Coordinates of C-alpha atoms in Angstrom, one line a residue:
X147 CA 16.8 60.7 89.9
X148 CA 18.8 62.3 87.3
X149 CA 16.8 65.7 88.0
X150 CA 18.1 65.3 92.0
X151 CA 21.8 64.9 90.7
X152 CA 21.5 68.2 88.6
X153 CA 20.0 70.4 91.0
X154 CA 22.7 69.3 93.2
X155 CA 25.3 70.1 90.8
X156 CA 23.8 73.4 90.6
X157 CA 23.3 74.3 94.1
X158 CA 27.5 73.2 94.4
X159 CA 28.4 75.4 91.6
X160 CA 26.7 78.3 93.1
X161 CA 28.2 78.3 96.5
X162 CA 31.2 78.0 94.6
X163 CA 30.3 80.8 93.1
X164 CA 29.7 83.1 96.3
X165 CA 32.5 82.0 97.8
X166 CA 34.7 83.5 95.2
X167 CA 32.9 86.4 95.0
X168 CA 33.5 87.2 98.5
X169 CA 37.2 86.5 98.4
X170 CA 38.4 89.0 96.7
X171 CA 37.0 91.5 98.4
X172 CA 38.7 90.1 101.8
X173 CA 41.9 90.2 100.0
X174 CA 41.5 93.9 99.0
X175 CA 40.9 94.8 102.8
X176 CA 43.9 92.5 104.0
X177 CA 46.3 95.1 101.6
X178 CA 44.9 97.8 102.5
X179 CA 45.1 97.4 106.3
X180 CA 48.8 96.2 105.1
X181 CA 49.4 99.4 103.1
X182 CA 48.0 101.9 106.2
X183 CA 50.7 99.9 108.8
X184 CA 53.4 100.5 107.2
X185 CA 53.9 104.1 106.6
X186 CA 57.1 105.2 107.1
X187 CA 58.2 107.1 110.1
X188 CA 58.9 111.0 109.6
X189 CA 62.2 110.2 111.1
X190 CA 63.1 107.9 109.3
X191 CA 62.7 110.4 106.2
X192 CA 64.4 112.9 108.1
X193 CA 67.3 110.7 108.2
X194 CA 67.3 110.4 104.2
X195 CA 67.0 114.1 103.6
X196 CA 69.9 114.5 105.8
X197 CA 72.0 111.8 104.6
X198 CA 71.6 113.3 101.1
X199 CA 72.2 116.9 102.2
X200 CA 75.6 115.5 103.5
X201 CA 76.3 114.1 100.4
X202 CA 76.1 116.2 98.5
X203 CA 77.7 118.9 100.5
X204 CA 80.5 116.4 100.0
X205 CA 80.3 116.2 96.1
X206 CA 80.1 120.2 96.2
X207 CA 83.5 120.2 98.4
X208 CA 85.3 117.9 96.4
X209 CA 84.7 119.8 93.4
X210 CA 85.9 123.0 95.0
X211 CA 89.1 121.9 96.3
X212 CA 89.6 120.2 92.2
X213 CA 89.3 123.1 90.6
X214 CA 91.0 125.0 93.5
X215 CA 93.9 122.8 92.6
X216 CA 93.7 122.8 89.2
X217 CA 93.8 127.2 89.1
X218 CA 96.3 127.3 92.2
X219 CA 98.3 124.8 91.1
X220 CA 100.3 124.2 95.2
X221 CA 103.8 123.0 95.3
X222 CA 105.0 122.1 98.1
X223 CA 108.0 124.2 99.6
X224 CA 111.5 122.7 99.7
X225 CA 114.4 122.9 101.5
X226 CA 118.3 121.7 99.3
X227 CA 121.9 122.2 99.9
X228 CA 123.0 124.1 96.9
X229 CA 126.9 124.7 98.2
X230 CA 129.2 124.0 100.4
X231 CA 132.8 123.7 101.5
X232 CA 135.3 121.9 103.4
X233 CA 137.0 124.5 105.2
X234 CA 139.4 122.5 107.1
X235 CA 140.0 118.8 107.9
X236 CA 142.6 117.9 110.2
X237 CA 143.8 114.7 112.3
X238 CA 146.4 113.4 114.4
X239 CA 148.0 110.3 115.5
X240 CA 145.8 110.4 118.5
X241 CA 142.8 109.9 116.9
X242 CA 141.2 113.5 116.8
X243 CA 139.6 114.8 113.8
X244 CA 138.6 118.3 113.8
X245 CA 137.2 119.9 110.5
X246 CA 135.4 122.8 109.6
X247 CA 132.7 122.9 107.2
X248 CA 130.7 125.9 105.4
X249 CA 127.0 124.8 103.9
X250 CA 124.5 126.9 102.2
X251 CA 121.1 126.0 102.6
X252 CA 118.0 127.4 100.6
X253 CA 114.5 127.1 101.5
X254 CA 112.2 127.4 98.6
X255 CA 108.6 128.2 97.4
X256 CA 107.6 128.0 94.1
X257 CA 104.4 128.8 94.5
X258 CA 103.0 131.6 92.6
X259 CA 100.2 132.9 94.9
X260 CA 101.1 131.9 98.4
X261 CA 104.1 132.5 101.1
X262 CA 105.1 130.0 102.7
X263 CA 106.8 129.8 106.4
X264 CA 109.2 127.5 107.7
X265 CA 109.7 126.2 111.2
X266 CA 111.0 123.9 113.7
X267 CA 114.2 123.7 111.3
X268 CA 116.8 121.0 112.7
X269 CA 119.6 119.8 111.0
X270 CA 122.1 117.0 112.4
X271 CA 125.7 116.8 111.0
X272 CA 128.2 113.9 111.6
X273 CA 131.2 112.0 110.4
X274 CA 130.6 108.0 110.7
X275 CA 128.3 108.7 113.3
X276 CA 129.9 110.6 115.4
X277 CA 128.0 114.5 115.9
X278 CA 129.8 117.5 114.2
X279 CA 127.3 120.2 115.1
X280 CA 123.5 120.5 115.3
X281 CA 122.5 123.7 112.9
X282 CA 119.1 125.2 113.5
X283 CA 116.9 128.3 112.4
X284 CA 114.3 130.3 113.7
X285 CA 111.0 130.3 112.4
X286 CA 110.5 132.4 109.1
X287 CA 108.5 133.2 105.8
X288 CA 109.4 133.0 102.5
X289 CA 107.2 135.1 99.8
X290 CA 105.7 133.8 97.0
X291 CA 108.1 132.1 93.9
X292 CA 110.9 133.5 96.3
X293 CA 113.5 132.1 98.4
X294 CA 115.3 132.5 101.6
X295 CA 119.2 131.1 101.9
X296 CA 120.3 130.1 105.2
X297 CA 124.3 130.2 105.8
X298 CA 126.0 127.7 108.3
X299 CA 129.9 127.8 108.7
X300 CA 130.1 124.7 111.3
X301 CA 133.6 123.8 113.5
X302 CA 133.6 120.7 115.4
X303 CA 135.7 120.3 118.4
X304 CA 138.2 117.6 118.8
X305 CA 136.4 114.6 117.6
X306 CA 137.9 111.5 119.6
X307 CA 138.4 109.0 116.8
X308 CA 138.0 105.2 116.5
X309 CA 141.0 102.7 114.9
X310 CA 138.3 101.9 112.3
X311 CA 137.4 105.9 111.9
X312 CA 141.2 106.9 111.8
X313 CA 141.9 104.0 109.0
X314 CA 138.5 105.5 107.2
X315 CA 140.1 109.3 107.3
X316 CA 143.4 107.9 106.5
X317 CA 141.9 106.2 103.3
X318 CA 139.9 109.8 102.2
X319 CA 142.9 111.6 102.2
X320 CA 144.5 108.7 99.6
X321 CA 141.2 108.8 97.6
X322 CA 140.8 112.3 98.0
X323 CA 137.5 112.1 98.9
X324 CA 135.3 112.3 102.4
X325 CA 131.5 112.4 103.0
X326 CA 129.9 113.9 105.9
X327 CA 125.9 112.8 107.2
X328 CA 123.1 115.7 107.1
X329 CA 119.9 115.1 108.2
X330 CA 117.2 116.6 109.9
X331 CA 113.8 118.5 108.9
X332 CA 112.0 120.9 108.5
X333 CA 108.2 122.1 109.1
X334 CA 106.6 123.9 106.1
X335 CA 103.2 125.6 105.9
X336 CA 101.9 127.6 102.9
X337 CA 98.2 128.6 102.5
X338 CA 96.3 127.6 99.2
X339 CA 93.7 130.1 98.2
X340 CA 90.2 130.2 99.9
X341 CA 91.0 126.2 100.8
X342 CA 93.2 127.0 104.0
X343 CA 96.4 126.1 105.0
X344 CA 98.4 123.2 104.0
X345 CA 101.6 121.5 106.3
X346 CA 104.5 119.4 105.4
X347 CA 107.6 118.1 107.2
X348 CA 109.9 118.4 104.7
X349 CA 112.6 115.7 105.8
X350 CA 116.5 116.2 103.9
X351 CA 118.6 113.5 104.3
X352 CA 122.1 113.0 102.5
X353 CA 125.9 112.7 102.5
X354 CA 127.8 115.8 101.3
X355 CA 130.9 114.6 99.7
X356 CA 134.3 116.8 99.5
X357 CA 138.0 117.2 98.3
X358 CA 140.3 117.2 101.1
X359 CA 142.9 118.3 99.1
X360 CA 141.1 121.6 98.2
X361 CA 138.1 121.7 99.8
X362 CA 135.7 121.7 96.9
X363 CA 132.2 119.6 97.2
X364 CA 131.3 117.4 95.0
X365 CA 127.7 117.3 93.7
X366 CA 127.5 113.9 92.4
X367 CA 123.8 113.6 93.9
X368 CA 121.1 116.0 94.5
X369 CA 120.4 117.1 98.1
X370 CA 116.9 118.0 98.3
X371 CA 113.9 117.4 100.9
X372 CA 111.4 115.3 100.5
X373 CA 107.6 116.0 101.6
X374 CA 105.4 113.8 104.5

């Protein structure tokens, strides 16, 4: 009996044994008919090698525009009011106002290796919102670290006043002071280098002060565009 229970023993232990033997070479074949279905599509490769052509075509850009930058060194072209004068200023007891002004306006590029050109230049001129005269320029270039002045000598007609607008002129003459409303824009285009060209509205926007009594303008603020 105890001879039965051993050779029984054995006989377990060794189909054991051939069963494990045999597994792992069913687990081998399992991975490597994994492995052989899931090779990756050529296109889908394609698609990477693209992606990182694109990228770094990217990098390469952004480094050239940089160090364009940083050698060019762009500023942007500006347009300011550097004088102007109050020719005449006159009212009545009807409530007209009429008043003659002369501005200077200068259009500037400080850039030292591009000319710039400016266009679509519009400039609005009132007196507590009523219209004075609309002043406007055809289309030019201004060379490099140059400058291009634009005169405007501006009449109104007979402005029909307001009691509140009368009372307002009334009370400039007693303070000696009265402030007229510019605005408008200007286009501005200047090329940078091998990087192309580069456009701005350059958009002015302030009230140009005066002394009735002579005339003189005050510059109490700077009257200067700003970029968009």
């Amino acid at each position: 009996m105890p001879s039965s229970h051993r050779d029984h023993g054995q006989a377990a232990e060794y189909q054991n044994q051939n069963q494990n033997q045999h597994h792992p070479h069913h687990y081998r074949r399992k991975l490597v008919n994994t492995h052989h279905d899931r090779n990756t599509h050529p296109l889908i490769w394609l698609a990477a090698i693209l992606c990182t052509i694109i990228a770094i075509g990217v990098v390469v850009a952004g480094i050239v525009v940089f160090v364009g930058y940083m050698v060019i060194h762009p500023r942007i072209p500006v347009i300011s009011v550097t004088k102007a004068h109050l020719d005449l200023l006159s009212n009545d007891y009807a409530g007209l106002l009429q008043t003659q002004l002369t501005i200077i306006v200068v259009a500037q590029n400080g850039n030292a290796r591009a000319h710039a050109t400016f266009s679509d230049i519009n400039f609005n001129l009132s007196y507590q919102g009523q219209p004075i005269a609309r002043m406007v320029a055809e289309t030019f270039d201004v060379p490099r670290n140059s400058s291009k002045t634009l005169n405007y000598v501006v009449r109104s007609a007979s402005i029909p006043l307001t009691p509140d607008q009368m009372e307002e002129v009334d009370e400039s003459w007693k303070r000696d002071v009265i402030g007229f409303d510019l605005k408008g824009s200007a286009r501005t285009r200047w090329r940078v280098g091998a990087l192309g060209s580069v456009k701005f509205w350059s958009n002015l926007e302030c009230e140009l002060k005066f002394r009735p009594s002579n005339g003189s303008y005050i510059k109490h603020s700077r009257c200067t565009s700003e970029s968009k």
